[in-house]
Amino acid sequence: MSEVFEPAPLGPLVLRNRIIKSATFEGAAPNGEVTDELVAFHRQVAEGGCAMTTVAYLAVAPEGRTDRHCVVLSEDSRPGLNRLTDAVHEAGALAAAQIGHAGPVANARSNRATSLAPSRRLSPTGAITQAVDEVGIARITDDYRRGASVAKAAGFDAIEIHLGHNYLLSAFLSPRLNRRRDRWGGSLENRARFARQVAAAVREGVGSDVAVTAKVNMSDGVPGGFEVEESIEFARLLEADGHLDALTLTGGSSLSNPMYLFRGDAPRKEFAATLPAAQRWGFAVVGGRFFKEYPFEEAYFLEPARRFRAALSMPLILLGGINRRSTVHQALDEGFSFVAMARALLRQPDLVNSWAAGGAEQGACIHCNRCMPTIYRGTRCVERDSVG
Ligand SMILES: Cc1cc2nc3c(=O)[nH]c(=O)nc-3n(C[C@H](O)[C@H](O)[C@H](O)COP(=O)(O)O)c2cc1C
């Protein structure tokens, strides 16, 4: 019991307990501006007792935003982010910045910029993505280095590099999305080159007093995609490179299989309601295929994550469907250093304090996933809105 709620090291940091709030895009940065709402979101999570809150998806470049309502790491956004990390620190928690480039997941129309990908393809929004060239790869690597150092200057304690969900670096890893014949495609070593180069650049950008982690896909959950065996090899390469303090293990594809990330009910109706009328009929046709359903199970990524635990010696963070205090104990018993939790903490931002005080063992989240479509207008738990 006590181990969960005792301080533990993560690279150069000491976290006050073993629970990290996983990124949930907050939908609180209209046109990329850090708002009081975004600061309040993280203050509340920090006050609820977790050790570290992750600010979701800060883009390293304008074309790497998911859409135009996404913060770009720059001197313009730094003061607002500083306010946010101050608020988190005042509440006794640490702050992580999830940084990334959305690549083929980016909404080109909203960004008014062509989306980049390993290879040219049709994106789900109907736009054609452009294959990023050598100059682009070098520039984006620099963007990561610079973006990470802006995050450090804004007071973040940790950087989480997004290497999952078929965002740009994850798309490079995928044999299905990466059809290149140059040194960035083909063998695993080639497909992994961009992500490894970025991990080195981010470490260079922040030095040794900031923790650097990566959120890595164990499996894309898509035929022909990045799979567990290769992902373990990739994780071994990252471990040998020595730039990262921990890996958070995830899976799924925001491009073609989002429910693999979440499990539980697919919020098709609620998602359709967020689309412009013209796109709704198209969604009615393909939505069922896009939103496949997977039954929810407590700790649904534990099985594949155990294989990573057995193959690696670096710290690992277990994620995915953690809703019970006993699961956190189990994760630590099985050699994971921390757990990351998203939906359970949207439902009950103070769940960690409640667990520490001996409150109910099971969180109240019912994995209805109706929080997912709220990311466009202020991310929140819909159930909490109605039930309290
Ligand atoms: C509303 C919502 C928004 C999310 N946004 C992000 C995001 O911006 N970046 C990311 O890596 N994961 C995102 N996720 C995924 C979570 O970080 C986490 O990987 C997933 O929900 C599984 O953890 P859980 O079972 O504890 O919720 C989001 C999840 C939800 C529910």
Coordinates of C-alpha atoms and ligand atoms in Angstrom, one line a residue:
M1 CA 0.0 0.0 0.0
S2 CA 2.6 2.5 1.1
E3 CA 4.9 2.0 -1.9
V4 CA 2.4 3.5 -4.3
F5 CA 2.2 6.7 -2.3
E6 CA 5.9 7.1 -1.5
P7 CA 8.3 9.2 -3.5
A8 CA 10.2 7.5 -6.4
P9 CA 12.8 8.6 -8.9
L10 CA 12.2 9.2 -12.6
G11 CA 15.6 10.1 -14.2
P12 CA 16.7 13.3 -12.4
L13 CA 13.3 13.9 -10.7
V14 CA 11.7 12.6 -7.6
L15 CA 7.9 12.1 -8.0
R16 CA 5.8 12.2 -4.9
N17 CA 4.0 8.9 -5.8
R18 CA 3.7 6.4 -8.6
I19 CA 0.8 7.9 -10.5
I20 CA 1.1 10.1 -13.6
K21 CA -1.8 11.8 -15.3
S22 CA -1.6 10.8 -19.0
A23 CA -2.2 13.4 -21.7
T24 CA -5.8 14.1 -22.6
F25 CA -5.9 16.8 -25.2
E26 CA -7.6 19.6 -23.2
G27 CA -9.4 21.5 -26.0
A28 CA -8.6 24.7 -24.1
A29 CA -6.2 26.5 -26.4
P30 CA -8.3 28.3 -29.0
N31 CA -6.0 29.3 -31.9
G32 CA -3.1 27.9 -29.9
E33 CA -3.4 30.3 -26.9
V34 CA -2.8 29.1 -23.4
T35 CA -5.9 30.0 -21.5
D36 CA -6.9 30.3 -17.8
E37 CA -9.1 27.2 -18.5
L38 CA -6.0 25.2 -19.6
V39 CA -4.1 26.3 -16.4
A40 CA -7.2 25.5 -14.2
F41 CA -7.5 22.0 -15.8
H42 CA -4.0 21.1 -14.7
R43 CA -4.2 22.9 -11.4
Q44 CA -7.2 20.7 -10.5
V45 CA -5.4 17.5 -11.6
A46 CA -2.3 18.5 -9.6
E47 CA -4.4 19.2 -6.5
G48 CA -6.0 15.8 -6.9
G49 CA -2.8 14.1 -5.8
C50 CA -1.1 12.6 -8.8
A51 CA 2.7 13.0 -9.0
M52 CA 2.9 14.6 -12.4
T53 CA 0.4 15.9 -14.9
T54 CA 1.0 15.7 -18.6
V55 CA 0.1 18.7 -20.8
A56 CA -1.3 17.1 -23.9
Y57 CA 0.2 17.5 -27.2
L58 CA 2.3 20.6 -27.6
A59 CA 3.3 20.8 -31.3
V60 CA 7.0 21.4 -32.3
A61 CA 6.0 23.0 -35.6
P62 CA 2.9 24.7 -37.0
E63 CA 2.2 22.0 -39.6
G64 CA 2.6 19.4 -36.8
R65 CA -0.5 20.7 -34.9
T66 CA -3.4 18.3 -34.8
D67 CA -5.4 21.4 -35.8
R68 CA -5.2 25.1 -35.3
H69 CA -6.4 25.0 -31.7
C70 CA -3.2 23.4 -30.6
V71 CA -0.3 25.1 -28.8
V72 CA 3.0 25.4 -30.7
L73 CA 6.1 25.5 -28.5
S74 CA 7.6 29.0 -29.2
E75 CA 8.6 32.1 -27.4
D76 CA 5.0 33.3 -27.9
S77 CA 3.5 30.4 -26.0
R78 CA 6.2 30.2 -23.3
P79 CA 4.8 32.8 -20.8
G80 CA 1.4 31.1 -20.8
L81 CA 3.0 27.7 -20.3
N82 CA 5.1 29.2 -17.5
R83 CA 1.9 30.2 -15.7
L84 CA 0.6 26.7 -16.1
T85 CA 3.7 25.0 -14.7
D86 CA 3.7 27.5 -11.8
A87 CA 0.2 26.5 -10.9
V88 CA 1.0 22.8 -11.0
H89 CA 4.1 23.3 -8.9
E90 CA 2.1 25.3 -6.3
A91 CA -0.2 22.3 -6.0
G92 CA 2.8 20.1 -5.2
A93 CA 2.9 18.1 -8.5
L94 CA 5.3 18.1 -11.4
A95 CA 4.5 19.0 -15.0
A96 CA 5.4 17.0 -18.2
A97 CA 5.0 18.4 -21.7
Q98 CA 3.9 15.9 -24.3
I99 CA 5.7 17.2 -27.5
G100 CA 5.1 16.0 -31.0
H101 CA 4.5 16.4 -34.7
A102 CA 1.1 15.1 -35.8
G103 CA 2.3 14.2 -39.3
P104 CA -0.5 12.4 -41.2
V105 CA -2.9 12.9 -38.3
A106 CA -2.7 16.7 -38.6
N107 CA -5.8 18.5 -40.0
A108 CA -4.3 20.2 -43.1
R109 CA -7.4 22.4 -43.7
S110 CA -7.5 23.7 -40.2
N111 CA -3.7 24.3 -40.1
R112 CA -3.7 25.8 -43.6
A113 CA -0.5 23.7 -44.1
T114 CA 0.1 20.5 -46.0
S115 CA 0.4 17.5 -43.6
L116 CA 3.6 15.6 -43.7
A117 CA 4.0 11.8 -43.6
P118 CA 6.7 9.3 -44.4
S119 CA 5.0 8.6 -47.7
R120 CA 2.4 10.4 -49.8
R121 CA -1.1 9.2 -48.9
L122 CA -4.7 10.2 -48.6
S123 CA -5.5 11.4 -45.1
P124 CA -8.8 10.7 -43.3
T125 CA -9.8 14.3 -43.8
G126 CA -9.5 13.9 -47.6
A127 CA -6.3 15.8 -48.0
I128 CA -3.1 14.3 -49.6
T129 CA -0.2 14.2 -47.3
Q130 CA 3.3 15.1 -48.5
A131 CA 6.3 12.8 -48.1
V132 CA 8.7 14.7 -45.9
D133 CA 12.2 15.1 -47.5
E134 CA 15.7 15.1 -46.0
V135 CA 15.6 18.8 -45.4
G136 CA 12.2 18.5 -43.7
I137 CA 13.5 15.6 -41.5
A138 CA 16.5 17.8 -40.4
R139 CA 14.3 20.8 -39.8
I140 CA 11.7 18.8 -37.7
T141 CA 14.5 17.3 -35.7
D142 CA 15.7 20.8 -34.9
D143 CA 12.1 21.8 -34.1
Y144 CA 12.0 19.0 -31.5
R145 CA 15.3 20.2 -30.0
R146 CA 14.2 23.8 -29.9
G147 CA 10.6 22.9 -28.7
A148 CA 12.0 20.8 -25.8
S149 CA 14.2 23.7 -24.7
V150 CA 11.3 26.1 -24.8
A151 CA 9.3 23.6 -22.6
K152 CA 12.2 23.5 -20.2
A153 CA 12.4 27.3 -20.1
A154 CA 8.6 27.3 -19.4
G155 CA 9.2 25.3 -16.3
F156 CA 8.4 21.8 -17.4
D157 CA 10.1 19.0 -15.3
A158 CA 9.7 16.3 -17.9
I159 CA 9.3 16.0 -21.7
E160 CA 7.3 13.1 -23.1
I161 CA 8.1 12.5 -26.8
H162 CA 5.0 11.3 -28.7
L163 CA 6.1 8.1 -30.5
G164 CA 2.7 6.6 -30.7
H165 CA -0.8 6.6 -32.4
N166 CA 0.6 7.0 -35.9
Y167 CA 1.6 10.6 -35.4
L168 CA 4.7 11.5 -37.5
L169 CA 7.4 9.5 -35.7
S170 CA 5.1 6.6 -35.2
A171 CA 4.1 6.7 -38.9
F172 CA 7.8 6.4 -39.8
L173 CA 7.9 3.2 -37.7
S174 CA 4.9 1.6 -39.4
P175 CA 5.7 -0.6 -42.4
R176 CA 2.2 0.2 -43.6
L177 CA 2.6 3.9 -43.6
N178 CA 6.3 4.1 -44.4
R179 CA 6.9 3.0 -48.0
R180 CA 10.2 4.8 -48.4
R181 CA 13.2 3.3 -50.1
D182 CA 15.8 5.7 -48.7
R183 CA 17.6 5.4 -45.3
W184 CA 14.4 6.4 -43.5
G185 CA 12.4 3.4 -44.7
G186 CA 12.6 -0.4 -45.2
S187 CA 14.5 -2.1 -42.3
L188 CA 13.5 -1.5 -38.7
E189 CA 16.8 0.3 -38.2
N190 CA 15.9 2.7 -41.0
R191 CA 12.3 3.2 -39.9
A192 CA 13.5 3.9 -36.3
R193 CA 16.2 6.3 -37.4
F194 CA 14.0 9.5 -37.2
A195 CA 12.6 8.7 -33.7
R196 CA 16.1 7.9 -32.3
Q197 CA 17.5 11.0 -33.8
V198 CA 14.7 13.0 -32.2
A199 CA 15.3 11.4 -28.8
A200 CA 18.9 12.4 -29.0
A201 CA 18.0 16.0 -30.1
V202 CA 15.4 16.4 -27.3
R203 CA 18.0 15.3 -24.7
E204 CA 20.5 17.7 -26.2
G205 CA 17.9 20.5 -26.0
V206 CA 17.1 20.0 -22.3
G207 CA 20.3 18.6 -20.8
S208 CA 20.3 16.2 -17.9
D209 CA 18.1 17.9 -15.3
V210 CA 14.8 17.4 -17.1
A211 CA 13.3 13.9 -17.4
V212 CA 12.8 12.7 -21.0
T213 CA 10.4 9.9 -21.7
A214 CA 8.6 8.6 -24.8
K215 CA 5.1 7.2 -25.3
V216 CA 5.7 4.3 -27.7
N217 CA 3.2 2.1 -29.6
M218 CA 3.6 -1.6 -28.7
S219 CA 1.2 -2.3 -31.6
D220 CA -0.6 0.0 -34.0
G221 CA -3.6 -2.5 -34.0
V222 CA -3.7 -2.2 -37.8
P223 CA -2.9 -5.0 -40.3
G224 CA 0.6 -4.5 -41.7
G225 CA 1.4 -1.9 -39.0
F226 CA 4.0 -1.7 -36.3
E227 CA 3.8 -4.8 -34.1
V228 CA 5.0 -6.0 -30.7
E229 CA 8.1 -8.0 -31.9
E230 CA 9.5 -5.0 -33.8
S231 CA 8.5 -2.6 -31.1
I232 CA 10.5 -4.6 -28.5
E233 CA 13.5 -4.4 -30.8
F234 CA 12.9 -0.6 -31.2
A235 CA 12.7 -0.2 -27.4
R236 CA 16.0 -2.1 -27.1
L237 CA 17.5 0.4 -29.5
L238 CA 16.1 3.3 -27.5
E239 CA 17.4 1.8 -24.3
A240 CA 20.9 1.3 -25.8
D241 CA 21.0 4.9 -27.1
G242 CA 20.5 6.0 -23.4
H243 CA 18.7 9.3 -24.0
L244 CA 15.4 8.4 -22.3
D245 CA 14.6 8.0 -18.6
A246 CA 11.5 5.8 -19.2
L247 CA 9.0 4.5 -21.8
T248 CA 5.3 4.7 -21.5
L249 CA 3.7 1.8 -23.4
T250 CA 0.6 2.5 -25.6
G251 CA -0.9 1.3 -28.8
G252 CA -3.4 2.1 -31.5
S253 CA -3.8 4.5 -34.4
S254 CA -5.5 7.9 -34.5
L255 CA -5.5 7.5 -38.3
S256 CA -7.3 4.1 -38.6
N257 CA -8.0 2.5 -35.3
P258 CA -8.5 4.9 -32.4
M259 CA -10.6 2.5 -30.2
Y260 CA -7.5 0.2 -29.9
L261 CA -6.2 3.0 -27.6
F262 CA -9.2 3.2 -25.4
R263 CA -11.4 0.0 -25.4
G264 CA -14.9 0.2 -24.2
D265 CA -17.9 1.9 -25.9
A266 CA -17.3 3.6 -29.2
P267 CA -18.9 7.1 -29.0
R268 CA -20.0 7.1 -32.7
K269 CA -23.1 9.3 -32.2
E270 CA -21.3 11.9 -30.1
F271 CA -18.3 12.0 -32.5
A272 CA -20.6 12.4 -35.5
A273 CA -22.2 15.4 -33.8
T274 CA -18.8 17.2 -33.8
L275 CA -18.5 17.0 -37.6
P276 CA -19.7 19.5 -40.1
A277 CA -23.0 18.5 -41.6
A278 CA -21.4 17.7 -45.0
Q279 CA -19.1 15.1 -43.4
R280 CA -21.8 13.4 -41.3
W281 CA -23.2 11.2 -44.0
G282 CA -19.7 10.0 -44.9
F283 CA -19.1 9.2 -41.3
A284 CA -22.4 7.2 -41.1
V285 CA -20.9 5.0 -43.9
V286 CA -17.4 4.5 -42.6
G287 CA -17.7 5.3 -38.9
G288 CA -18.4 1.7 -37.9
R289 CA -15.2 0.6 -39.5
F290 CA -13.2 3.5 -38.1
F291 CA -14.6 3.0 -34.5
K292 CA -14.1 -0.7 -34.0
E293 CA -15.2 -1.9 -30.6
Y294 CA -12.9 -3.7 -28.2
P295 CA -14.3 -4.8 -24.8
F296 CA -12.8 -2.9 -21.9
E297 CA -10.6 -4.8 -19.5
E298 CA -8.8 -3.5 -16.5
A299 CA -5.1 -2.9 -17.4
Y300 CA -5.8 -4.0 -21.0
F301 CA -2.2 -3.3 -22.1
L302 CA -0.6 -5.4 -19.3
E303 CA -0.2 -8.5 -21.4
P304 CA 2.0 -7.1 -24.2
A305 CA 3.7 -4.7 -21.7
R306 CA 5.0 -7.7 -19.7
R307 CA 6.9 -8.7 -22.8
F308 CA 8.6 -5.3 -22.8
R309 CA 9.3 -5.6 -19.1
A310 CA 11.0 -9.0 -19.6
A311 CA 13.1 -7.7 -22.5
L312 CA 14.3 -4.3 -21.1
S313 CA 16.0 -3.0 -18.0
M314 CA 15.0 0.7 -18.3
P315 CA 12.0 2.1 -16.3
L316 CA 8.6 1.4 -17.9
I317 CA 5.3 3.1 -17.3
L318 CA 2.2 1.0 -17.5
L319 CA -0.9 2.6 -19.1
G320 CA -4.3 1.6 -20.4
G321 CA -7.5 1.0 -18.4
I322 CA -6.1 1.5 -14.9
N323 CA -9.0 2.1 -12.7
R324 CA -8.3 0.2 -9.5
R325 CA -5.8 0.8 -6.7
S326 CA -4.9 -2.9 -6.7
T327 CA -3.8 -2.6 -10.3
V328 CA -1.3 0.0 -9.4
H329 CA 0.1 -2.3 -6.7
Q330 CA 0.2 -5.1 -9.3
A331 CA 2.0 -2.9 -11.8
L332 CA 4.7 -2.1 -9.3
D333 CA 5.0 -5.8 -8.2
E334 CA 5.5 -6.7 -11.8
G335 CA 8.4 -4.3 -12.2
F336 CA 6.8 -1.2 -13.7
S337 CA 8.0 2.0 -12.2
F338 CA 4.9 4.1 -12.5
V339 CA 1.4 4.0 -14.0
A340 CA -0.2 6.6 -16.2
M341 CA -3.9 7.2 -16.0
A342 CA -6.2 9.3 -18.2
R343 CA -9.9 8.7 -18.2
A344 CA -10.1 7.7 -14.5
L345 CA -8.6 11.1 -13.6
L346 CA -11.0 13.0 -15.9
R347 CA -13.8 11.3 -14.1
Q348 CA -12.2 11.9 -10.6
P349 CA -9.3 14.3 -10.7
D350 CA -8.9 13.6 -6.9
L351 CA -8.9 9.8 -7.2
V352 CA -5.2 9.6 -6.1
N353 CA -5.9 11.6 -2.9
S354 CA -9.0 9.4 -2.3
W355 CA -6.9 6.2 -2.8
A356 CA -4.2 7.5 -0.5
A357 CA -6.8 8.2 2.2
G358 CA -8.2 4.7 2.0
G359 CA -11.2 5.6 -0.2
A360 CA -13.0 3.2 -2.6
E361 CA -10.7 0.8 -4.4
Q362 CA -12.4 1.2 -7.8
G363 CA -12.5 4.5 -9.8
A364 CA -15.9 5.7 -11.0
C365 CA -15.0 5.9 -14.8
I366 CA -17.3 3.6 -16.9
H367 CA -15.2 3.9 -20.1
C368 CA -18.2 5.2 -22.0
N369 CA -15.6 7.2 -23.9
R370 CA -17.9 10.2 -24.3
C371 CA -15.0 12.3 -23.1
M372 CA -13.3 11.7 -26.5
P373 CA -15.5 13.9 -28.6
T374 CA -15.3 16.7 -26.0
I375 CA -11.7 17.4 -27.0
Y376 CA -12.9 20.1 -29.4
R377 CA -14.6 22.2 -26.9
G378 CA -13.1 21.7 -23.4
T379 CA -12.2 18.2 -22.5
R380 CA -14.2 16.8 -19.7
C381 CA -16.0 13.7 -18.3
V382 CA -19.6 13.9 -19.5
E383 CA -20.7 11.4 -16.9
R384 CA -19.3 13.6 -14.2
D385 CA -21.2 16.5 -15.7
S386 CA -24.5 14.6 -15.3
V387 CA -23.9 12.4 -12.2
G388 CA -21.4 14.6 -10.4
Ligands
LIG1 C1 -10.2 12.8 -24.1 C2 -8.9 12.1 -24.4 C3 -7.9 12.8 -25.0 C4 -6.6 12.2 -25.2 N1 -5.6 13.0 -25.8 C5 -4.4 12.4 -25.9 C6 -3.3 13.1 -26.4 O1 -3.4 14.3 -26.7 N2 -2.1 12.5 -26.5 C7 -1.9 11.2 -26.2 O2 -0.8 10.6 -26.3 N3 -2.9 10.5 -25.7 C8 -4.1 11.0 -25.5 N4 -5.2 10.3 -25.0 C9 -4.9 8.9 -24.6 C10 -4.6 8.8 -23.1 O3 -3.4 9.5 -22.8 C11 -4.4 7.3 -22.7 O4 -3.3 6.8 -23.5 C12 -5.6 6.5 -23.0 O5 -6.8 7.2 -22.6 C13 -5.6 5.2 -22.2 O6 -5.4 5.4 -20.8 P1 -6.7 5.3 -19.8 O7 -7.3 4.0 -19.9 O8 -6.1 5.6 -18.4 O9 -7.7 6.4 -20.2 C14 -6.4 10.9 -24.8 C15 -7.4 10.2 -24.1 C16 -8.7 10.8 -23.9 C17 -9.7 10.0 -23.2

